mmCIF file of C-alpha atoms and ligand atoms in Angstrom:
data_model
loop_
_atom_site.group_PDB
_atom_site.id
_atom_site.type_symbol
_atom_site.label_atom_id
_atom_site.label_comp_id
_atom_site.label_asym_id
_atom_site.label_seq_id
_atom_site.Cartn_x
_atom_site.Cartn_y
_atom_site.Cartn_z
ATOM 1 C CA MET R 7 -18.667 -9.299 18.186
ATOM 2 C CA ASN R 8 -15.387 -10.192 18.727
ATOM 3 C CA VAL R 9 -12.606 -7.640 18.055
ATOM 4 C CA THR R 10 -8.446 -6.601 18.750
ATOM 5 C CA GLU R 11 -8.040 -3.323 20.182
ATOM 6 C CA LEU R 12 -4.928 -1.407 20.027
ATOM 7 C CA ALA R 13 -4.799 0.397 23.493
ATOM 8 C CA GLY R 14 -2.254 2.229 23.338
ATOM 9 C CA PRO R 15 1.075 3.152 20.932
ATOM 10 C CA SER R 16 2.778 -0.131 21.052
ATOM 11 C CA ILE R 17 2.490 -2.989 19.391
ATOM 12 C CA ASP R 18 2.611 -5.058 23.569
ATOM 13 C CA MET R 19 -1.117 -2.920 23.713
ATOM 14 C CA LEU R 20 -2.840 -5.916 20.940
ATOM 15 C CA ARG R 21 -5.471 -6.924 23.139
ATOM 16 C CA PRO R 22 -8.602 -9.283 22.275
ATOM 17 C CA ALA R 23 -12.310 -7.214 22.938
ATOM 18 C CA SER R 24 -16.065 -7.324 22.783
ATOM 19 C CA ARG R 25 -17.978 -4.346 21.114
ATOM 20 C CA PRO R 26 -21.842 -3.904 20.383
ATOM 21 C CA ASP R 27 -22.852 -5.929 16.903
ATOM 22 C CA PRO R 28 -22.956 -2.975 14.309
ATOM 23 C CA ARG R 29 -26.514 -2.324 11.966
ATOM 24 C CA PRO R 30 -26.050 -0.921 8.862
ATOM 25 C CA ALA R 31 -27.917 2.380 8.455
ATOM 26 C CA ARG R 32 -28.463 3.986 4.623
ATOM 27 C CA GLY R 33 -26.231 3.734 2.519
ATOM 28 C CA GLU R 34 -24.190 1.661 4.579
ATOM 29 C CA ALA R 35 -23.320 -2.417 4.388
ATOM 30 C CA LEU R 36 -22.325 -4.715 7.072
ATOM 31 C CA ILE R 37 -19.402 -6.414 6.137
ATOM 32 C CA ARG R 38 -18.358 -9.936 7.730
ATOM 33 C CA LEU R 39 -14.639 -9.646 7.166
ATOM 34 C CA ARG R 40 -12.416 -12.779 6.313
ATOM 35 C CA ALA R 41 -8.878 -10.869 5.946
ATOM 36 C CA GLY R 42 -6.891 -7.755 6.699
ATOM 37 C CA SER R 43 -3.016 -6.766 5.370
ATOM 38 C CA LEU R 44 -0.567 -4.617 7.291
ATOM 39 C CA ASN R 45 1.234 -1.577 6.054
ATOM 40 C CA PHE R 46 3.392 0.784 7.098
ATOM 41 C CA LEU R 47 0.959 2.698 8.333
ATOM 42 C CA ASP R 48 -0.739 0.117 10.914
ATOM 43 C CA VAL R 49 2.962 -0.448 12.146
ATOM 44 C CA ALA R 50 3.621 3.387 12.913
ATOM 45 C CA ILE R 51 0.609 3.667 14.612
ATOM 46 C CA ALA R 52 1.687 0.970 16.705
ATOM 47 C CA THR R 53 4.707 2.119 17.334
ATOM 48 C CA GLY R 54 3.954 5.689 18.431
ATOM 49 C CA ARG R 55 5.067 7.237 15.081
ATOM 50 C CA TYR R 56 1.446 8.250 14.360
ATOM 51 C CA PRO R 57 0.008 11.363 16.204
ATOM 52 C CA GLY R 58 -3.187 12.346 16.981
ATOM 53 C CA ILE R 59 -4.765 8.638 17.259
ATOM 54 C CA GLY R 60 -7.532 8.113 19.994
ATOM 55 C CA PHE R 61 -6.754 4.847 21.818
ATOM 56 C CA PRO R 62 -7.691 2.050 22.252
ATOM 57 C CA ILE R 63 -8.759 1.427 18.509
ATOM 58 C CA VAL R 64 -9.579 -1.281 16.311
ATOM 59 C CA PRO R 65 -6.517 -1.556 14.021
ATOM 60 C CA VAL R 66 -5.503 -2.101 10.399
ATOM 61 C CA ALA R 67 -6.746 -0.294 7.394
ATOM 62 C CA ASP R 68 -6.877 -3.197 4.939
ATOM 63 C CA GLY R 69 -9.438 -5.394 5.194
ATOM 64 C CA ALA R 70 -11.854 -7.395 3.071
ATOM 65 C CA GLY R 71 -14.748 -9.876 3.346
ATOM 66 C CA GLU R 72 -18.159 -9.892 2.277
ATOM 67 C CA ILE R 73 -21.333 -8.769 2.712
ATOM 68 C CA VAL R 74 -23.735 -10.061 5.078
ATOM 69 C CA GLU R 75 -26.764 -7.054 5.416
ATOM 70 C CA LEU R 76 -27.477 -3.607 3.409
ATOM 71 C CA GLY R 77 -28.940 -0.390 4.995
ATOM 72 C CA GLY R 78 -31.674 1.419 3.139
ATOM 73 C CA ASP R 79 -31.036 2.761 -0.412
ATOM 74 C CA VAL R 80 -28.396 0.519 -1.387
ATOM 75 C CA GLY R 81 -28.213 -0.522 -4.528
ATOM 76 C CA GLY R 82 -25.648 -2.485 -7.144
ATOM 77 C CA TRP R 83 -24.752 -4.666 -3.807
ATOM 78 C CA ALA R 84 -26.485 -8.413 -2.854
ATOM 79 C CA ILE R 85 -25.748 -10.095 0.471
ATOM 80 C CA GLY R 86 -22.861 -12.262 -0.130
ATOM 81 C CA ASP R 87 -21.428 -10.323 -2.737
ATOM 82 C CA ARG R 88 -17.196 -10.221 -2.293
ATOM 83 C CA VAL R 89 -16.106 -6.991 -1.225
ATOM 84 C CA ILE R 90 -13.387 -4.528 -0.505
ATOM 85 C CA PRO R 91 -14.376 -1.705 1.493
ATOM 86 C CA HIS R 92 -11.754 0.988 0.700
ATOM 87 C CA PHE R 93 -9.015 2.851 3.352
ATOM 88 C CA MET R 94 -10.874 5.987 2.741
ATOM 89 C CA PRO R 95 -14.538 5.730 2.456
ATOM 90 C CA ASP R 96 -15.206 9.077 1.789
ATOM 91 C CA TRP R 97 -13.258 9.679 -0.801
ATOM 92 C CA PRO R 98 -15.274 8.570 -3.986
ATOM 93 C CA GLY R 99 -13.052 10.283 -6.962
ATOM 94 C CA GLY R 100 -11.168 13.017 -8.212
ATOM 95 C CA ALA R 101 -9.126 15.283 -5.660
ATOM 96 C CA MET R 102 -8.913 14.992 -1.976
ATOM 97 C CA THR R 103 -10.840 17.394 0.132
ATOM 98 C CA PRO R 104 -10.104 17.720 4.232
ATOM 99 C CA ALA R 105 -13.843 16.210 4.802
ATOM 100 C CA MET R 106 -12.553 12.896 2.447
ATOM 101 C CA PHE R 107 -9.748 12.517 4.651
ATOM 102 C CA ALA R 108 -11.518 12.618 8.145
ATOM 103 C CA ALA R 109 -12.284 8.517 7.552
ATOM 104 C CA ARG R 110 -9.641 6.624 7.661
ATOM 105 C CA ARG R 111 -10.188 2.827 8.607
ATOM 106 C CA GLY R 112 -7.701 1.397 11.145
ATOM 107 C CA VAL R 113 -7.025 5.110 11.591
ATOM 108 C CA THR R 114 -10.004 7.028 13.081
ATOM 109 C CA VAL R 115 -12.763 4.759 11.936
ATOM 110 C CA GLN R 116 -12.756 1.251 12.999
ATOM 111 C CA GLY R 117 -10.083 -1.342 10.962
ATOM 112 C CA SER R 118 -10.602 -4.676 9.859
ATOM 113 C CA LEU R 119 -9.600 -6.631 13.117
ATOM 114 C CA ALA R 120 -12.797 -7.519 14.331
ATOM 115 C CA ASP R 121 -16.132 -9.654 13.065
ATOM 116 C CA PHE R 122 -17.880 -7.090 11.206
ATOM 117 C CA ALA R 123 -17.010 -3.475 9.565
ATOM 118 C CA LEU R 124 -20.167 -1.075 8.888
ATOM 119 C CA VAL R 125 -19.047 0.990 5.869
ATOM 120 C CA PRO R 126 -21.034 3.241 3.450
ATOM 121 C CA ALA R 127 -21.810 0.824 -0.014
ATOM 122 C CA ALA R 128 -19.972 3.478 -1.911
ATOM 123 C CA SER R 129 -16.375 2.750 -0.916
ATOM 124 C CA LEU R 130 -16.789 -1.245 -1.523
ATOM 125 C CA VAL R 131 -15.171 -2.808 -4.820
ATOM 126 C CA ALA R 132 -15.794 -5.815 -5.918
ATOM 127 C CA ILE R 133 -13.222 -8.571 -5.278
ATOM 128 C CA PRO R 134 -11.365 -10.201 -8.794
ATOM 129 C CA ALA R 135 -12.946 -13.208 -9.417
ATOM 130 C CA HIS R 136 -8.799 -14.923 -9.536
ATOM 131 C CA LEU R 137 -8.171 -13.506 -5.495
ATOM 132 C CA GLY R 138 -9.268 -15.190 -1.899
ATOM 133 C CA TYR R 139 -9.959 -12.866 0.638
ATOM 134 C CA ALA R 140 -6.187 -12.536 1.530
ATOM 135 C CA GLN R 141 -4.918 -11.491 -1.825
ATOM 136 C CA ALA R 142 -7.691 -9.158 -1.961
ATOM 137 C CA ALA R 143 -7.513 -7.616 1.230
ATOM 138 C CA THR R 144 -3.340 -6.372 0.359
ATOM 139 C CA LEU R 145 -5.217 -4.129 -2.418
ATOM 140 C CA PRO R 146 -6.974 -0.873 -0.460
ATOM 141 C CA ILE R 147 -3.130 0.833 0.149
ATOM 142 C CA ALA R 148 -0.652 -0.717 -1.637
ATOM 143 C CA ALA R 149 -3.014 -1.494 -4.886
ATOM 144 C CA THR R 150 -4.380 1.958 -4.998
ATOM 145 C CA THR R 151 -0.915 3.851 -4.140
ATOM 146 C CA ALA R 152 0.724 1.841 -6.836
ATOM 147 C CA TRP R 153 -1.476 2.201 -9.381
ATOM 148 C CA ARG R 154 -1.739 5.600 -8.896
ATOM 149 C CA ALA R 155 2.191 6.426 -9.064
ATOM 150 C CA VAL R 156 2.166 4.083 -12.412
ATOM 151 C CA ARG R 157 -0.621 6.062 -14.213
ATOM 152 C CA THR R 158 0.574 9.348 -12.641
ATOM 153 C CA ALA R 159 3.779 8.501 -14.550
ATOM 154 C CA ARG R 160 1.841 7.556 -18.065
ATOM 155 C CA LEU R 161 4.072 4.582 -18.034
ATOM 156 C CA GLY R 162 4.002 2.595 -21.230
ATOM 157 C CA PRO R 163 6.221 0.764 -23.638
ATOM 158 C CA HIS R 164 9.148 2.939 -23.893
ATOM 159 C CA SER R 165 9.170 4.349 -20.031
ATOM 160 C CA THR R 166 11.577 2.712 -16.914
ATOM 161 C CA ALA R 167 10.460 2.957 -13.372
ATOM 162 C CA LEU R 168 12.871 2.850 -10.550
ATOM 163 C CA LEU R 169 11.211 0.617 -7.589
ATOM 164 C CA LEU R 170 12.880 1.208 -4.211
ATOM 165 C CA GLY R 171 12.113 -1.435 -2.423
ATOM 166 C CA THR R 172 10.595 -4.777 -1.906
ATOM 167 C CA GLY R 173 7.960 -3.940 -0.181
ATOM 168 C CA GLY R 174 3.893 -3.948 -0.650
ATOM 169 C CA VAL R 175 3.780 -1.197 -2.634
ATOM 170 C CA SER R 176 6.710 -1.459 -5.015
ATOM 171 C CA ILE R 177 5.658 -4.885 -5.729
ATOM 172 C CA PHE R 178 2.617 -3.557 -6.921
ATOM 173 C CA ALA R 179 3.856 -1.200 -9.134
ATOM 174 C CA LEU R 180 6.033 -3.652 -10.759
ATOM 175 C CA GLN R 181 3.208 -5.882 -11.381
ATOM 176 C CA PHE R 182 1.242 -3.013 -13.126
ATOM 177 C CA ALA R 183 4.063 -1.684 -14.845
ATOM 178 C CA LYS R 184 5.013 -4.982 -16.598
ATOM 179 C CA ALA R 185 1.298 -4.922 -17.285
ATOM 180 C CA HIS R 186 1.333 -0.939 -18.901
ATOM 181 C CA GLY R 187 4.892 -2.523 -21.063
ATOM 182 C CA ALA R 188 7.321 -0.717 -19.178
ATOM 183 C CA ARG R 189 10.857 -1.663 -18.009
ATOM 184 C CA VAL R 190 11.436 -1.626 -14.531
ATOM 185 C CA ILE R 191 14.303 -1.453 -12.550
ATOM 186 C CA VAL R 192 13.947 -2.743 -8.471
ATOM 187 C CA THR R 193 16.430 -1.739 -5.602
ATOM 188 C CA SER R 194 16.543 -3.630 -2.403
ATOM 189 C CA SER R 195 18.558 -4.946 0.385
ATOM 190 C CA SER R 196 18.729 -8.461 -0.361
ATOM 191 C CA ASP R 197 19.695 -10.251 -3.359
ATOM 192 C CA ALA R 198 17.479 -13.256 -2.566
ATOM 193 C CA LYS R 199 14.578 -10.728 -2.908
ATOM 194 C CA LEU R 200 16.164 -9.113 -6.104
ATOM 195 C CA GLU R 201 15.831 -12.491 -7.682
ATOM 196 C CA ARG R 202 12.100 -13.068 -6.078
ATOM 197 C CA ALA R 203 11.630 -9.566 -8.022
ATOM 198 C CA GLN R 204 13.573 -10.721 -11.376
ATOM 199 C CA ALA R 205 11.048 -13.871 -11.552
ATOM 200 C CA LEU R 206 8.200 -11.299 -11.604
ATOM 201 C CA GLY R 207 9.266 -9.295 -13.982
ATOM 202 C CA ALA R 208 11.573 -6.775 -12.774
ATOM 203 C CA ASP R 209 14.418 -6.450 -16.119
ATOM 204 C CA LEU R 210 17.100 -5.179 -13.883
ATOM 205 C CA THR R 211 17.736 -4.924 -10.361
ATOM 206 C CA ILE R 212 20.414 -3.358 -7.888
ATOM 207 C CA ASN R 213 21.370 -4.127 -4.246
ATOM 208 C CA TYR R 214 21.246 -0.707 -2.643
ATOM 209 C CA ARG R 215 23.591 -1.752 -0.002
ATOM 210 C CA SER R 216 26.425 -2.971 -2.208
ATOM 211 C CA ILE R 217 26.105 -0.268 -4.812
ATOM 212 C CA PRO R 218 25.260 2.579 -2.246
ATOM 213 C CA ALA R 219 25.671 5.355 -5.071
ATOM 214 C CA TRP R 220 22.466 3.549 -7.003
ATOM 215 C CA ASP R 221 21.752 6.379 -8.500
ATOM 216 C CA VAL R 222 24.867 6.523 -10.592
ATOM 217 C CA GLU R 223 24.381 3.114 -11.367
ATOM 218 C CA VAL R 224 20.655 4.138 -12.699
ATOM 219 C CA MET R 225 22.136 6.400 -15.027
ATOM 220 C CA ARG R 226 24.620 3.397 -16.445
ATOM 221 C CA LEU R 227 21.911 0.834 -16.943
ATOM 222 C CA THR R 228 19.455 3.680 -18.745
ATOM 223 C CA ASP R 229 22.271 4.995 -21.372
ATOM 224 C CA GLY R 230 22.159 8.206 -19.050
ATOM 225 C CA LEU R 231 18.583 9.146 -19.456
ATOM 226 C CA GLY R 232 17.222 8.092 -15.974
ATOM 227 C CA ALA R 233 13.968 6.898 -14.678
ATOM 228 C CA ASP R 234 10.424 8.159 -15.819
ATOM 229 C CA LEU R 235 9.231 7.096 -12.207
ATOM 230 C CA VAL R 236 10.744 6.955 -9.425
ATOM 231 C CA LEU R 237 8.720 5.418 -6.446
ATOM 232 C CA GLU R 238 10.217 7.187 -3.396
ATOM 233 C CA THR R 239 9.727 5.156 -0.460
ATOM 234 C CA GLY R 240 12.457 5.985 1.576
ATOM 235 C CA GLY R 241 12.650 9.637 2.326
ATOM 236 C CA THR R 242 15.568 11.109 3.749
ATOM 237 C CA ALA R 243 18.169 8.560 3.476
ATOM 238 C CA THR R 244 16.244 7.884 -0.362
ATOM 239 C CA PHE R 245 15.275 11.071 -1.736
ATOM 240 C CA PRO R 246 18.338 13.041 -2.840
ATOM 241 C CA LEU R 247 19.624 9.451 -4.924
ATOM 242 C CA SER R 248 16.097 9.263 -6.128
ATOM 243 C CA VAL R 249 15.876 12.927 -7.950
ATOM 244 C CA ARG R 250 19.307 12.383 -9.315
ATOM 245 C CA SER R 251 18.050 8.827 -10.669
ATOM 246 C CA ALA R 252 14.776 10.848 -12.697
ATOM 247 C CA SER R 253 14.678 11.302 -16.433
ATOM 248 C CA MET R 254 13.765 14.571 -17.845
ATOM 249 C CA GLY R 255 10.731 15.384 -17.265
ATOM 250 C CA GLY R 256 10.303 12.415 -14.723
ATOM 251 C CA THR R 257 8.113 11.707 -12.544
ATOM 252 C CA VAL R 258 9.351 11.253 -8.472
ATOM 253 C CA PHE R 259 6.622 9.990 -7.155
ATOM 254 C CA VAL R 260 6.597 10.699 -3.216
ATOM 255 C CA ILE R 261 5.008 8.221 -1.015
ATOM 256 C CA GLY R 262 7.559 6.956 1.930
ATOM 257 C CA PHE R 263 9.601 7.790 4.806
ATOM 258 C CA LEU R 264 11.279 4.395 5.745
ATOM 259 C CA SER R 265 14.499 5.990 6.568
ATOM 260 C CA GLY R 266 12.836 9.489 7.687
ATOM 261 C CA ALA R 267 11.062 12.435 6.573
ATOM 262 C CA SER R 268 13.748 15.572 6.347
ATOM 263 C CA PRO R 269 15.742 14.715 3.432
ATOM 264 C CA THR R 270 17.708 17.673 2.346
ATOM 265 C CA ILE R 271 16.858 18.270 -0.980
ATOM 266 C CA ASP R 272 18.916 19.642 -3.780
ATOM 267 C CA VAL R 273 16.812 21.549 -6.222
ATOM 268 C CA LEU R 274 18.772 22.442 -9.183
ATOM 269 C CA PRO R 275 18.326 18.490 -10.814
ATOM 270 C CA ILE R 276 14.527 19.165 -10.095
ATOM 271 C CA MET R 277 14.900 22.672 -12.522
ATOM 272 C CA GLU R 278 17.676 21.100 -14.663
ATOM 273 C CA ARG R 279 15.407 18.037 -15.516
ATOM 274 C CA GLN R 280 12.034 19.165 -14.998
ATOM 275 C CA LEU R 281 11.046 16.909 -12.318
ATOM 276 C CA ARG R 282 7.824 16.424 -11.327
ATOM 277 C CA ILE R 283 7.987 15.720 -7.581
ATOM 278 C CA GLN R 284 4.188 14.297 -6.905
ATOM 279 C CA GLY R 285 3.019 13.742 -3.515
ATOM 280 C CA ASN R 286 0.903 11.407 -2.275
ATOM 281 C CA ASN R 287 -2.061 9.775 0.095
ATOM 282 C CA THR R 288 -3.307 6.669 -1.136
ATOM 283 C CA GLY R 289 -6.076 7.386 -3.069
ATOM 284 C CA PRO R 290 -9.776 7.376 -4.224
ATOM 285 C CA VAL R 291 -12.192 4.302 -4.289
ATOM 286 C CA ALA R 292 -12.219 4.785 -8.100
ATOM 287 C CA ASP R 293 -8.503 4.460 -7.995
ATOM 288 C CA LEU R 294 -8.892 0.948 -5.839
ATOM 289 C CA ARG R 295 -11.916 0.384 -8.169
ATOM 290 C CA ASP R 296 -9.206 0.597 -11.607
ATOM 291 C CA ALA R 297 -6.333 -1.300 -9.764
ATOM 292 C CA ALA R 298 -8.870 -3.809 -9.066
ATOM 293 C CA ALA R 299 -9.921 -4.170 -12.819
ATOM 294 C CA ALA R 300 -6.447 -4.292 -14.112
ATOM 295 C CA ILE R 301 -5.950 -6.778 -11.766
ATOM 296 C CA ALA R 302 -8.779 -9.239 -12.909
ATOM 297 C CA ALA R 303 -7.646 -7.927 -16.624
ATOM 298 C CA HIS R 304 -4.117 -9.140 -16.397
ATOM 299 C CA GLY R 305 -4.277 -11.877 -13.845
ATOM 300 C CA ILE R 306 -2.506 -10.395 -11.491
ATOM 301 C CA VAL R 307 -2.080 -12.419 -8.156
ATOM 302 C CA PRO R 308 -0.694 -10.494 -5.245
ATOM 303 C CA VAL R 309 2.675 -11.067 -3.421
ATOM 304 C CA ILE R 310 1.760 -12.094 -0.039
ATOM 305 C CA ASP R 311 5.265 -13.288 1.735
ATOM 306 C CA ARG R 312 3.612 -14.228 4.783
ATOM 307 C CA THR R 313 -0.432 -14.780 6.124
ATOM 308 C CA PHE R 314 -0.947 -14.600 10.074
ATOM 309 C CA PRO R 315 -4.279 -15.241 11.858
ATOM 310 C CA PHE R 316 -5.689 -12.839 13.414
ATOM 311 C CA ARG R 317 -4.980 -14.059 17.098
ATOM 312 C CA ASP R 318 -1.505 -13.232 16.069
ATOM 313 C CA ALA R 319 -1.628 -10.261 14.739
ATOM 314 C CA ALA R 320 0.985 -8.564 16.996
ATOM 315 C CA GLU R 321 3.388 -11.462 15.694
ATOM 316 C CA ALA R 322 2.387 -9.779 12.008
ATOM 317 C CA TYR R 323 2.991 -6.426 13.047
ATOM 318 C CA ARG R 324 6.536 -7.472 14.777
ATOM 319 C CA LEU R 325 7.602 -8.850 11.421
ATOM 320 C CA LEU R 326 6.719 -5.671 9.735
ATOM 321 C CA ALA R 327 8.182 -3.298 12.120
ATOM 322 C CA ASP R 328 11.306 -5.279 12.368
ATOM 323 C CA GLY R 329 12.013 -4.056 8.642
ATOM 324 C CA GLY R 330 13.339 -5.786 5.047
ATOM 325 C CA GLY R 331 11.940 -9.562 6.142
ATOM 326 C CA HIS R 332 9.523 -9.584 4.254
ATOM 327 C CA PHE R 333 8.708 -9.544 0.241
ATOM 328 C CA GLY R 334 5.367 -8.183 -1.228
ATOM 329 C CA LYS R 335 2.471 -8.001 1.688
ATOM 330 C CA ILE R 336 2.079 -9.537 4.806
ATOM 331 C CA ALA R 337 -1.698 -11.028 5.320
ATOM 332 C CA LEU R 338 -3.915 -11.343 8.385
ATOM 333 C CA GLU R 339 -6.879 -14.205 8.177
ATOM 334 C CA GLY R 340 -10.036 -14.024 10.037
ATOM 335 C CA GLU R 341 -11.276 -17.787 11.860
HETATM 336 N N1 LIG S 537 1.502 8.190 0.973
HETATM 337 C C1 LIG S 537 1.394 6.867 0.060
HETATM 338 O O1 LIG S 537 0.297 7.047 -0.460
HETATM 339 C C2 LIG S 537 1.250 6.037 0.654
HETATM 340 C C3 LIG S 537 0.605 4.541 0.728
HETATM 341 C C4 LIG S 537 1.110 3.759 0.687
HETATM 342 C C5 LIG S 537 2.546 3.275 2.200
HETATM 343 N N2 LIG S 537 3.069 4.283 1.684
HETATM 344 C C6 LIG S 537 4.546 4.757 2.543
HETATM 345 O O2 LIG S 537 5.534 3.922 1.562
HETATM 346 C C7 LIG S 537 6.510 3.640 2.383
HETATM 347 C C8 LIG S 537 6.280 1.786 1.903
HETATM 348 O O3 LIG S 537 4.961 1.328 1.824
HETATM 349 P P1 LIG S 537 5.389 -0.727 1.655
HETATM 350 O O4 LIG S 537 3.820 -0.753 2.281
HETATM 351 O O5 LIG S 537 5.388 -1.207 0.342
HETATM 352 O O6 LIG S 537 6.382 -0.523 2.982
HETATM 353 P P2 LIG S 537 6.808 -2.120 3.044
HETATM 354 O O7 LIG S 537 6.134 -3.386 2.824
HETATM 355 O O8 LIG S 537 7.125 -2.077 4.700
HETATM 356 O O9 LIG S 537 8.243 -2.307 2.589
HETATM 357 C C9 LIG S 537 9.548 -1.506 2.739
HETATM 358 C C10 LIG S 537 10.242 -1.538 2.267
HETATM 359 O O10 LIG S 537 11.426 -0.740 1.450
HETATM 360 C C11 LIG S 537 12.901 -1.467 1.682
HETATM 361 N N3 LIG S 537 13.588 0.211 2.287
HETATM 362 C C12 LIG S 537 13.477 -0.236 3.189
HETATM 363 N N4 LIG S 537 14.496 0.959 3.936
HETATM 364 C C13 LIG S 537 14.847 1.129 2.945
HETATM 365 C C14 LIG S 537 15.419 2.330 2.210
HETATM 366 N N5 LIG S 537 16.215 2.911 3.614
HETATM 367 N N6 LIG S 537 16.055 2.714 0.947
HETATM 368 C C15 LIG S 537 15.263 1.860 0.331
HETATM 369 N N7 LIG S 537 14.604 0.810 0.556
HETATM 370 C C16 LIG S 537 14.770 0.826 1.815
HETATM 371 C C17 LIG S 537 12.799 -2.893 2.416
HETATM 372 O O11 LIG S 537 12.585 -3.486 1.099
HETATM 373 P P3 LIG S 537 14.122 -4.666 0.932
HETATM 374 O O12 LIG S 537 14.007 -5.648 2.061
HETATM 375 O O13 LIG S 537 14.156 -4.998 -0.196
HETATM 376 O O14 LIG S 537 15.439 -3.696 1.013
HETATM 377 C C18 LIG S 537 11.295 -2.851 2.664
HETATM 378 O O15 LIG S 537 11.011 -4.282 2.801
HETATM 379 C C19 LIG S 537 6.182 3.049 3.778
HETATM 380 O O16 LIG S 537 6.619 4.416 4.059
HETATM 381 C C20 LIG S 537 4.448 3.557 3.401
HETATM 382 O O17 LIG S 537 4.439 4.635 4.914
HETATM 383 C C21 LIG S 537 2.515 6.089 2.093
#
């Protein structure tokens, strides 16, 4: 089969290659890959910011396609089913263990820049009927993570969510938070992106470039109460402000390191406000399945900024690596 390999930690080291055609063993499904999507993780790997990668790899964690062959002892799936193989295929649900974390598509096992993928059938989630392959391929990392953020913070009609930036996770979190009836504040470096967020239902917006003390602005906008959920994507530059933006008993959902991973932490507001500082690492198959069900029930359409053919993956990587050039997700489509 045809694949695109990443031969080393540089976007310039993406190259076409071929690998043996895979056949499914017991419990496995063979997927004809139709689409993928990029995450910051993929860029981190391709720019040498993610240690421990055994190059060459077939990169890209997220994908979607159709089942073309099933191994023995697989129930509930049929040839031709449209499916999403989950990023962490061995984590079915519940708490993660080191063994469940070992297999990660596009990191430690083959990813989506290929004609086919061999995956455990138990890691598959059905594509919601209203989504195409590229839209479905945006779900595994970003939608699962956003879903967990919204559910962990138990958002409801009386809650406020503060979402940092307008990348893939934040925009899914906006859609899920609105589906839960919450009020949503979105921050961005760009007024044009904030307008797009408003069109998707954001109630309040803050440009974090023109208002660097956005934590003060969050408190002003919430009558001094703060946000029940802060989606902490920024790391070093944002974590202290995220903590100061949270409500009493609020959740700071720590997922990102867009500006670095070593913030200086003031523990006093964490104690005084009795905050929950909740770390997260994507989520299990069960959460992807729930996120997909919510997307189907609410008719949510994933927001794709641009779509590139697999063969132009390097261009897509560069768009994400440049930072700030996109809104929502960047998708990839197979030939
Ligand atoms: N741990 C997990 O479970 C998990 C899962 C998924 C993702 N992540 C991480 O979460 C982060 C976001 O992921 P993503 O896929 O949504 O990324 P993305 O699509 O690349 O979006 C990044 C966006 O964040 C905003 N941003 C960049 N620097 C910022 C800063 N200093 N302060 C505030 N906003 C900033 C920008 O939005 P504007 O252009 O609007 O300013 C940018 O477009 C990444 O670090 C990723 O690795 C973690």
